[in-house]
Coordinates of N, CA and C in Angstrom, one line a residue:
A1 N -5.0 -10.1 13.6 CA -5.6 -10.1 14.7 C -6.6 -10.9 15.0
L2 N -7.3 -11.4 13.8 CA -8.4 -12.4 13.7 C -7.6 -14.0 13.8
G3 N -6.5 -14.0 13.4 CA -5.8 -15.3 13.7 C -5.6 -15.3 15.4
E4 N -5.0 -14.2 15.8 CA -4.8 -14.3 17.1 C -6.0 -14.6 18.1
L5 N -7.1 -13.8 17.6 CA -8.2 -14.0 18.4 C -8.7 -15.5 18.3
E6 N -8.8 -16.0 16.9 CA -8.9 -17.7 16.9 C -8.0 -18.5 17.7
Q7 N -7.0 -18.2 17.7 CA -6.1 -19.0 18.7 C -6.4 -19.2 20.0
I8 N -6.7 -17.8 20.7 CA -7.2 -17.7 21.9 C -8.4 -18.3 22.3
V9 N -9.4 -18.2 21.4 CA -10.8 -18.9 21.5 C -10.2 -20.5 21.4
N10 N -9.5 -21.1 20.7 CA -9.3 -22.5 20.9 C -8.5 -23.0 22.1
R11 N -7.7 -21.9 22.5 CA -7.0 -22.5 23.8 C -8.0 -22.2 25.0
L12 N -9.1 -21.3 24.8 CA -9.9 -21.2 25.8 C -10.8 -22.3 26.2
E13 N -11.3 -22.6 24.7 CA -12.1 -23.8 24.6 C -11.5 -25.2 25.1
S14 N -10.3 -25.2 24.9 CA -9.8 -26.4 25.7 C -9.8 -26.9 26.9
G15 N -10.0 -26.0 27.6 CA -10.2 -26.2 29.0 C -9.1 -26.4 29.9
S16 N -8.0 -26.4 29.2 CA -6.8 -26.9 29.8 C -5.8 -25.9 30.4
L17 N -6.3 -24.4 30.3 CA -5.4 -23.4 30.9 C -5.8 -23.3 32.3
P18 N -4.4 -22.8 33.2 CA -5.1 -22.4 34.4 C -6.0 -21.3 34.7
L19 N -6.5 -20.9 35.6 CA -7.4 -19.8 35.7 C -6.9 -18.7 35.4
E20 N -5.9 -18.1 35.9 CA -4.9 -16.9 35.6 C -4.8 -16.7 34.2
E21 N -4.1 -17.8 33.9 CA -3.8 -17.8 32.5 C -5.2 -17.5 31.3
A22 N -6.2 -18.3 31.9 CA -7.4 -18.0 30.9 C -8.0 -16.7 31.1
L23 N -7.7 -16.2 32.4 CA -8.5 -14.8 32.3 C -7.4 -13.8 31.7
G24 N -6.3 -14.1 31.5 CA -5.4 -13.0 30.6 C -5.6 -13.2 29.2
E25 N -6.0 -14.6 28.7 CA -6.4 -14.6 27.5 C -7.8 -14.3 27.2
F26 N -8.5 -14.2 27.9 CA -9.9 -13.6 27.9 C -9.8 -12.2 27.5
E27 N -9.0 -11.4 28.6 CA -8.9 -10.3 28.3 C -8.4 -9.7 27.0
R28 N -7.3 -10.2 26.6 CA -6.7 -10.3 25.3 C -7.7 -10.6 24.2
G29 N -8.7 -11.3 24.3 CA -9.7 -11.4 23.3 C -10.4 -10.4 23.5
I30 N -10.8 -10.1 24.4 CA -11.6 -8.9 24.4 C -11.3 -7.5 23.7
Q31 N -9.8 -7.4 23.9 CA -9.3 -6.4 23.3 C -9.4 -6.4 21.8
L32 N -8.9 -7.6 21.6 CA -8.9 -7.7 20.0 C -10.1 -7.9 19.4
A33 N -11.4 -8.1 19.9 CA -12.7 -8.1 19.4 C -13.3 -6.7 19.4
R34 N -12.8 -6.0 20.4 CA -13.3 -4.5 20.4 C -12.3 -3.8 19.4
Q35 N -11.2 -4.1 19.2 CA -10.4 -3.5 18.0 C -11.1 -3.6 16.6
G36 N -11.4 -5.3 16.5 CA -12.0 -5.7 15.1 C -13.3 -4.7 15.1
Q37 N -14.3 -4.7 16.2 CA -15.5 -4.2 15.9 C -15.2 -2.6 15.5
A38 N -14.1 -2.0 16.2 CA -14.0 -0.5 15.9 C -13.5 -0.3 14.4
K39 N -12.6 -1.4 13.8 CA -12.2 -1.2 12.5 C -13.5 -1.2 11.5
L40 N -14.2 -2.3 11.8 CA -15.7 -2.5 11.0 C -16.5 -1.3 10.9
Q41 N -16.5 -0.6 12.2 CA -17.6 0.5 12.2 C -16.9 1.7 11.4
Q42 N -15.6 1.7 11.4 CA -14.8 2.7 10.6 C -14.9 2.4 9.1
A43 N -14.9 1.2 8.7 CA -15.1 0.8 7.4 C -16.6 0.9 7.0
E44 N -17.4 0.7 7.9 CA -19.0 1.1 7.6 C -19.1 2.3 7.1
Q45 N -18.3 3.7 8.1 CA -18.6 5.0 8.0 C -18.0 5.6 6.6
R46 N -16.9 4.8 6.3 CA -16.3 5.2 5.0 C -17.2 4.8 4.0
V47 N -17.6 3.7 3.8 CA -18.6 3.2 2.9 C -19.9 4.2 2.5
Q48 N -20.6 4.4 4.0 CA -21.7 5.3 3.9 C -21.2 6.7 3.3
I49 N -19.9 7.2 3.5 CA -19.6 8.6 2.8 C -19.4 8.4 1.5
L50 N -18.8 7.3 1.1 CA -18.6 7.2 -0.4 C -19.9 7.2 -1.1
L51 N -20.9 6.5 -0.5 CA -22.2 6.2 -1.2 C -22.9 7.4 -1.4
A52 N -22.7 8.1 -0.3 CA -23.4 9.5 0.2 C -22.9 10.6 -1.0
D53 N -21.5 10.7 -1.4 CA -21.1 11.3 -2.2 C -21.5 10.9 -3.7
S54 N -21.7 9.9 -3.8 CA -22.0 9.4 -5.4 C -23.4 8.8 -5.6
E55 N -24.3 9.7 -5.3 CA -25.8 9.2 -4.7 C -26.3 9.0 -6.5
D56 N -25.5 9.8 -7.7 CA -26.1 9.6 -8.9 C -25.3 8.6 -9.6
A57 N -24.4 7.9 -8.8 CA -23.8 7.0 -9.4 C -24.6 5.7 -9.3
P58 N -24.8 4.8 -10.4 CA -25.8 3.5 -10.2 C -24.9 2.4 -9.5
L59 N -25.4 1.8 -8.6 CA -24.9 0.5 -8.0 C -25.3 -0.5 -8.7
T60 N -24.1 -1.7 -8.8 CA -24.5 -2.8 -9.3 C -24.3 -4.0 -8.3
P61 N -24.8 -5.0 -8.4 CA -24.4 -6.1 -7.4 C -23.2 -6.8 -7.6
F62 N -22.6 -6.7 -6.6 CA -21.4 -7.6 -6.7 C -21.6 -9.3 -7.2
T63 N -20.7 -9.5 -8.2 CA -20.7 -10.9 -8.7 C -19.3 -11.5 -8.8
P64 N -18.8 -12.3 -7.8 CA -17.3 -12.6 -7.8 C -16.9 -13.4 -9.1
D65 N -17.6 -13.8 -9.8 CA -17.2 -14.4 -11.2 C -16.8 -13.7 -12.0
A66 N -17.2 -12.3 -12.0 CA -17.2 -11.3 -13.1 C -16.2 -10.4 -12.7
E67 N -14.8 -11.1 -13.4 CA -13.6 -9.9 -13.5 C -13.3 -9.8 -14.8

């Protein structure tokens, strides 16, 4: 979905689309952005639930090099 949204943005920024096609692309972009926002909100809620369930568990900072 993110890749499609990036393609839509590129097409809209090019300025070469006819008005009707640009409006259709804009509508699709809004749909994709809303879907992405909903997924982010769901993920945030899941993280909050997991953190609430494990209040006694110590949290350590994420270090990408530590594998």
